[in-house]
């Protein structure tokens, strides 16, 4: 199923081309680790275990990009007074890596920014249990998917020799603007 769930938003990161190399350089300077959570997942390189450290250089750069591009406001449709980014991490996938079905707790939205996506068939698959449908979006490098955090999703098995790099963050909105509903 392609691109027809109104609760899943695909948008283009407007400053992607300007910041891609800087973000990749800052990510390469991070402590690298491997992720396998006894779930059949295997991610070669990630800093998920440090996701609440908002002082990492690439995180500061990335948040600046999101704020300048007003990407959270696009997701929110300008209905809330403020938003919160709970945590941020990167994941780099190589051939045969996979991140199996999972959800994200303690937030309202999961956001996945495709910093490197050489093979457009290696995006994120999303399962909507209400509709009993799987969604496999047409994605390009520089795109960001935003979805309710309770939707199961996975990074499909990497079949490509081309590395995939994503920056993931969890976010929430609160304090509804008066007279919005």
PDB file of C-alpha atoms in Angstrom:
ATOM      1  CA  UNK A   1       0.000   0.000   0.000  1.00  0.00           C
ATOM      2  CA  UNK A   2       1.427   3.394  -0.947  1.00  0.00           C
ATOM      3  CA  UNK A   3       1.003   6.839   0.650  1.00  0.00           C
ATOM      4  CA  UNK A   4      -2.700   6.954   1.523  1.00  0.00           C
ATOM      5  CA  UNK A   5      -2.811   7.250   5.338  1.00  0.00           C
ATOM      6  CA  UNK A   6      -3.782  10.763   6.425  1.00  0.00           C
ATOM      7  CA  UNK A   7      -2.039  10.352   9.794  1.00  0.00           C
ATOM      8  CA  UNK A   8       1.360   9.719   8.232  1.00  0.00           C
ATOM      9  CA  UNK A   9       3.010  12.843   6.877  1.00  0.00           C
ATOM     10  CA  UNK A  10       5.821  12.919   4.350  1.00  0.00           C
ATOM     11  CA  UNK A  11       7.668  16.186   3.922  1.00  0.00           C
ATOM     12  CA  UNK A  12      10.890  17.383   2.350  1.00  0.00           C
ATOM     13  CA  UNK A  13      13.586  18.795   4.643  1.00  0.00           C
ATOM     14  CA  UNK A  14      14.194  22.109   2.895  1.00  0.00           C
ATOM     15  CA  UNK A  15      17.829  22.477   4.022  1.00  0.00           C
ATOM     16  CA  UNK A  16      18.839  18.857   3.300  1.00  0.00           C
ATOM     17  CA  UNK A  17      21.323  19.575   0.495  1.00  0.00           C
ATOM     18  CA  UNK A  18      22.904  22.416   2.447  1.00  0.00           C
ATOM     19  CA  UNK A  19      23.513  20.365   5.626  1.00  0.00           C
ATOM     20  CA  UNK A  20      23.885  16.727   4.530  1.00  0.00           C
ATOM     21  CA  UNK A  21      27.699  16.563   4.549  1.00  0.00           C
ATOM     22  CA  UNK A  22      27.978  18.494   7.824  1.00  0.00           C
ATOM     23  CA  UNK A  23      25.543  16.113   9.537  1.00  0.00           C
ATOM     24  CA  UNK A  24      27.345  13.030   8.188  1.00  0.00           C
ATOM     25  CA  UNK A  25      30.702  14.398   9.393  1.00  0.00           C
ATOM     26  CA  UNK A  26      29.308  15.143  12.860  1.00  0.00           C
ATOM     27  CA  UNK A  27      27.721  11.674  13.023  1.00  0.00           C
ATOM     28  CA  UNK A  28      31.033  10.045  12.035  1.00  0.00           C
ATOM     29  CA  UNK A  29      32.650  11.717  15.066  1.00  0.00           C
ATOM     30  CA  UNK A  30      30.144  10.124  17.478  1.00  0.00           C
ATOM     31  CA  UNK A  31      30.880   7.078  19.563  1.00  0.00           C
ATOM     32  CA  UNK A  32      29.735   4.236  17.369  1.00  0.00           C
ATOM     33  CA  UNK A  33      27.866   1.257  18.684  1.00  0.00           C
ATOM     34  CA  UNK A  34      25.952  -1.739  17.523  1.00  0.00           C
ATOM     35  CA  UNK A  35      22.305  -2.428  18.333  1.00  0.00           C
ATOM     36  CA  UNK A  36      20.727  -5.847  18.777  1.00  0.00           C
ATOM     37  CA  UNK A  37      17.932  -5.941  21.320  1.00  0.00           C
ATOM     38  CA  UNK A  38      17.178  -9.689  21.225  1.00  0.00           C
ATOM     39  CA  UNK A  39      14.339  -8.924  18.828  1.00  0.00           C
ATOM     40  CA  UNK A  40      16.037 -10.061  15.667  1.00  0.00           C
ATOM     41  CA  UNK A  41      17.089  -6.478  14.985  1.00  0.00           C
ATOM     42  CA  UNK A  42      20.593  -5.668  13.856  1.00  0.00           C
ATOM     43  CA  UNK A  43      21.710  -2.063  13.313  1.00  0.00           C
ATOM     44  CA  UNK A  44      25.429  -1.717  12.608  1.00  0.00           C
ATOM     45  CA  UNK A  45      25.883   1.831  13.870  1.00  0.00           C
ATOM     46  CA  UNK A  46      23.640   3.917  16.143  1.00  0.00           C
ATOM     47  CA  UNK A  47      23.770   6.181  19.168  1.00  0.00           C
ATOM     48  CA  UNK A  48      20.280   5.255  20.359  1.00  0.00           C
ATOM     49  CA  UNK A  49      21.599   4.600  23.886  1.00  0.00           C
ATOM     50  CA  UNK A  50      22.536   8.309  24.097  1.00  0.00           C
ATOM     51  CA  UNK A  51      19.309   9.613  22.547  1.00  0.00           C
ATOM     52  CA  UNK A  52      18.471  11.967  25.439  1.00  0.00           C
ATOM     53  CA  UNK A  53      21.806  13.817  25.164  1.00  0.00           C
ATOM     54  CA  UNK A  54      20.739  16.906  23.218  1.00  0.00           C
ATOM     55  CA  UNK A  55      24.252  18.410  23.324  1.00  0.00           C
ATOM     56  CA  UNK A  56      25.758  16.175  20.636  1.00  0.00           C
ATOM     57  CA  UNK A  57      26.938  18.368  17.729  1.00  0.00           C
ATOM     58  CA  UNK A  58      24.845  16.695  15.024  1.00  0.00           C
ATOM     59  CA  UNK A  59      21.735  16.932  17.238  1.00  0.00           C
ATOM     60  CA  UNK A  60      22.205  20.682  17.643  1.00  0.00           C
ATOM     61  CA  UNK A  61      22.697  21.054  13.873  1.00  0.00           C
ATOM     62  CA  UNK A  62      19.674  18.883  13.129  1.00  0.00           C
ATOM     63  CA  UNK A  63      17.346  20.710  15.534  1.00  0.00           C
ATOM     64  CA  UNK A  64      18.467  23.994  13.978  1.00  0.00           C
ATOM     65  CA  UNK A  65      17.480  22.626  10.546  1.00  0.00           C
ATOM     66  CA  UNK A  66      14.068  21.491  11.822  1.00  0.00           C
ATOM     67  CA  UNK A  67      13.407  24.859  13.484  1.00  0.00           C
ATOM     68  CA  UNK A  68      14.575  26.951  10.495  1.00  0.00           C
ATOM     69  CA  UNK A  69      12.469  24.880   8.111  1.00  0.00           C
ATOM     70  CA  UNK A  70       9.440  25.034  10.442  1.00  0.00           C
ATOM     71  CA  UNK A  71       9.035  21.291   9.958  1.00  0.00           C
ATOM     72  CA  UNK A  72       7.308  20.644  13.292  1.00  0.00           C
ATOM     73  CA  UNK A  73       4.833  23.443  12.575  1.00  0.00           C
ATOM     74  CA  UNK A  74       4.034  21.761   9.257  1.00  0.00           C
ATOM     75  CA  UNK A  75       3.255  18.529  11.084  1.00  0.00           C
ATOM     76  CA  UNK A  76       1.137  20.299  13.713  1.00  0.00           C
ATOM     77  CA  UNK A  77      -0.786  22.480  11.208  1.00  0.00           C
ATOM     78  CA  UNK A  78      -0.198  25.432  13.609  1.00  0.00           C
ATOM     79  CA  UNK A  79      -2.752  24.188  16.181  1.00  0.00           C
ATOM     80  CA  UNK A  80      -0.541  24.113  19.287  1.00  0.00           C
ATOM     81  CA  UNK A  81       1.384  26.736  21.194  1.00  0.00           C
ATOM     82  CA  UNK A  82       4.489  24.623  21.705  1.00  0.00           C
ATOM     83  CA  UNK A  83       6.173  21.389  20.786  1.00  0.00           C
ATOM     84  CA  UNK A  84       8.789  19.197  22.376  1.00  0.00           C
ATOM     85  CA  UNK A  85      11.527  17.045  20.919  1.00  0.00           C
ATOM     86  CA  UNK A  86      12.057  14.287  23.481  1.00  0.00           C
ATOM     87  CA  UNK A  87      15.112  12.535  22.075  1.00  0.00           C
ATOM     88  CA  UNK A  88      17.178  12.204  18.894  1.00  0.00           C
ATOM     89  CA  UNK A  89      19.411   9.452  17.523  1.00  0.00           C
ATOM     90  CA  UNK A  90      20.915   8.274  14.282  1.00  0.00           C
ATOM     91  CA  UNK A  91      21.025   4.794  12.806  1.00  0.00           C
ATOM     92  CA  UNK A  92      23.229   3.607   9.964  1.00  0.00           C
ATOM     93  CA  UNK A  93      22.204   0.444   8.173  1.00  0.00           C
ATOM     94  CA  UNK A  94      24.453  -1.729   6.051  1.00  0.00           C
ATOM     95  CA  UNK A  95      23.733  -4.836   4.007  1.00  0.00           C
ATOM     96  CA  UNK A  96      21.712  -7.435   5.983  1.00  0.00           C
ATOM     97  CA  UNK A  97      20.841  -4.999   8.801  1.00  0.00           C
ATOM     98  CA  UNK A  98      17.227  -4.828   9.981  1.00  0.00           C
ATOM     99  CA  UNK A  99      15.264  -3.066  12.695  1.00  0.00           C
ATOM    100  CA  UNK A 100      12.223  -5.241  13.321  1.00  0.00           C
ATOM    101  CA  UNK A 101       8.681  -4.127  14.125  1.00  0.00           C
ATOM    102  CA  UNK A 102       8.519  -1.730  17.072  1.00  0.00           C
ATOM    103  CA  UNK A 103       6.739   1.352  18.430  1.00  0.00           C
ATOM    104  CA  UNK A 104       7.957   4.418  20.337  1.00  0.00           C
ATOM    105  CA  UNK A 105       6.600   5.154  23.816  1.00  0.00           C
ATOM    106  CA  UNK A 106       6.316   8.310  25.921  1.00  0.00           C
ATOM    107  CA  UNK A 107       5.699  10.621  22.944  1.00  0.00           C
ATOM    108  CA  UNK A 108       2.998  11.425  20.402  1.00  0.00           C
ATOM    109  CA  UNK A 109       4.965  11.268  17.150  1.00  0.00           C
ATOM    110  CA  UNK A 110       7.902   9.404  15.656  1.00  0.00           C
ATOM    111  CA  UNK A 111       9.863  11.242  12.967  1.00  0.00           C
ATOM    112  CA  UNK A 112      12.360   9.657  10.577  1.00  0.00           C
ATOM    113  CA  UNK A 113      14.637  11.841   8.456  1.00  0.00           C
ATOM    114  CA  UNK A 114      16.367  10.046   5.576  1.00  0.00           C
ATOM    115  CA  UNK A 115      19.800  11.657   5.538  1.00  0.00           C
ATOM    116  CA  UNK A 116      21.218   8.980   3.194  1.00  0.00           C
ATOM    117  CA  UNK A 117      18.949   6.767   1.123  1.00  0.00           C
ATOM    118  CA  UNK A 118      20.767   5.443  -1.924  1.00  0.00           C
ATOM    119  CA  UNK A 119      18.215   2.698  -2.513  1.00  0.00           C
ATOM    120  CA  UNK A 120      14.679   4.080  -2.401  1.00  0.00           C
ATOM    121  CA  UNK A 121      13.303   0.580  -1.695  1.00  0.00           C
ATOM    122  CA  UNK A 122      14.984   0.627   1.739  1.00  0.00           C
ATOM    123  CA  UNK A 123      12.595   3.012   3.498  1.00  0.00           C
ATOM    124  CA  UNK A 124      10.371   2.356   6.494  1.00  0.00           C
ATOM    125  CA  UNK A 125       7.395   0.031   6.451  1.00  0.00           C
ATOM    126  CA  UNK A 126       4.470   1.076   8.673  1.00  0.00           C
ATOM    127  CA  UNK A 127       1.578  -1.067   9.908  1.00  0.00           C
ATOM    128  CA  UNK A 128      -1.794   0.485  10.703  1.00  0.00           C
ATOM    129  CA  UNK A 129      -3.763  -1.980  12.830  1.00  0.00           C
ATOM    130  CA  UNK A 130      -6.973   0.078  12.568  1.00  0.00           C
ATOM    131  CA  UNK A 131      -6.951  -0.263   8.798  1.00  0.00           C
ATOM    132  CA  UNK A 132      -5.096  -3.610   8.811  1.00  0.00           C
ATOM    133  CA  UNK A 133      -2.739  -2.229   6.154  1.00  0.00           C
ATOM    134  CA  UNK A 134       0.986  -1.951   5.637  1.00  0.00           C
ATOM    135  CA  UNK A 135       2.294   1.296   4.196  1.00  0.00           C
ATOM    136  CA  UNK A 136       5.485   1.463   2.201  1.00  0.00           C
ATOM    137  CA  UNK A 137       6.139   5.071   1.259  1.00  0.00           C
ATOM    138  CA  UNK A 138       7.882   6.361  -1.853  1.00  0.00           C
ATOM    139  CA  UNK A 139      10.839   8.102  -0.224  1.00  0.00           C
ATOM    140  CA  UNK A 140      13.907   9.974  -1.343  1.00  0.00           C
ATOM    141  CA  UNK A 141      16.985  11.146   0.458  1.00  0.00           C
ATOM    142  CA  UNK A 142      16.055  14.351   2.284  1.00  0.00           C
ATOM    143  CA  UNK A 143      12.487  13.266   3.098  1.00  0.00           C
ATOM    144  CA  UNK A 144      11.051  12.982   6.595  1.00  0.00           C
ATOM    145  CA  UNK A 145       8.169  10.755   7.691  1.00  0.00           C
ATOM    146  CA  UNK A 146       6.103  11.667  10.732  1.00  0.00           C
ATOM    147  CA  UNK A 147       3.635   9.199  12.207  1.00  0.00           C
ATOM    148  CA  UNK A 148       1.782   8.569  15.451  1.00  0.00           C
ATOM    149  CA  UNK A 149       4.290   6.851  17.720  1.00  0.00           C
ATOM    150  CA  UNK A 150       1.986   3.919  18.476  1.00  0.00           C
ATOM    151  CA  UNK A 151       2.028   2.690  14.865  1.00  0.00           C
ATOM    152  CA  UNK A 152       4.269  -0.376  14.480  1.00  0.00           C
ATOM    153  CA  UNK A 153       7.015   0.220  11.947  1.00  0.00           C
ATOM    154  CA  UNK A 154      10.292  -1.285  10.856  1.00  0.00           C
ATOM    155  CA  UNK A 155      13.338  -0.685   8.758  1.00  0.00           C
ATOM    156  CA  UNK A 156      13.097  -3.378   6.146  1.00  0.00           C
ATOM    157  CA  UNK A 157      16.004  -5.809   5.722  1.00  0.00           C
ATOM    158  CA  UNK A 158      18.852  -4.027   3.930  1.00  0.00           C
ATOM    159  CA  UNK A 159      19.440  -5.748   0.646  1.00  0.00           C
ATOM    160  CA  UNK A 160      21.574  -2.962  -0.804  1.00  0.00           C
ATOM    161  CA  UNK A 161      25.312  -2.397  -0.549  1.00  0.00           C
ATOM    162  CA  UNK A 162      24.607   1.339  -0.179  1.00  0.00           C
ATOM    163  CA  UNK A 163      24.515   2.620   3.410  1.00  0.00           C
ATOM    164  CA  UNK A 164      21.278   4.120   4.746  1.00  0.00           C
ATOM    165  CA  UNK A 165      21.503   6.826   7.435  1.00  0.00           C
ATOM    166  CA  UNK A 166      18.456   8.107   9.291  1.00  0.00           C
ATOM    167  CA  UNK A 167      18.041  10.619  12.090  1.00  0.00           C
ATOM    168  CA  UNK A 168      15.063   9.717  14.250  1.00  0.00           C
ATOM    169  CA  UNK A 169      13.363  11.829  16.875  1.00  0.00           C
ATOM    170  CA  UNK A 170      10.302  11.597  19.058  1.00  0.00           C
ATOM    171  CA  UNK A 171       8.100  14.640  19.528  1.00  0.00           C
ATOM    172  CA  UNK A 172       4.905  15.842  21.170  1.00  0.00           C
ATOM    173  CA  UNK A 173       2.666  18.879  21.012  1.00  0.00           C
ATOM    174  CA  UNK A 174       0.806  20.434  23.921  1.00  0.00           C
ATOM    175  CA  UNK A 175      -1.264  23.458  24.875  1.00  0.00           C
ATOM    176  CA  UNK A 176      -3.860  23.730  22.144  1.00  0.00           C
ATOM    177  CA  UNK A 177      -4.378  27.243  20.806  1.00  0.00           C
ATOM    178  CA  UNK A 178      -7.689  28.762  21.908  1.00  0.00           C
ATOM    179  CA  UNK A 179     -10.631  28.393  19.511  1.00  0.00           C
ATOM    180  CA  UNK A 180      -8.927  25.790  17.330  1.00  0.00           C
ATOM    181  CA  UNK A 181     -11.761  23.274  17.501  1.00  0.00           C
TER     182      UNK A 181
END
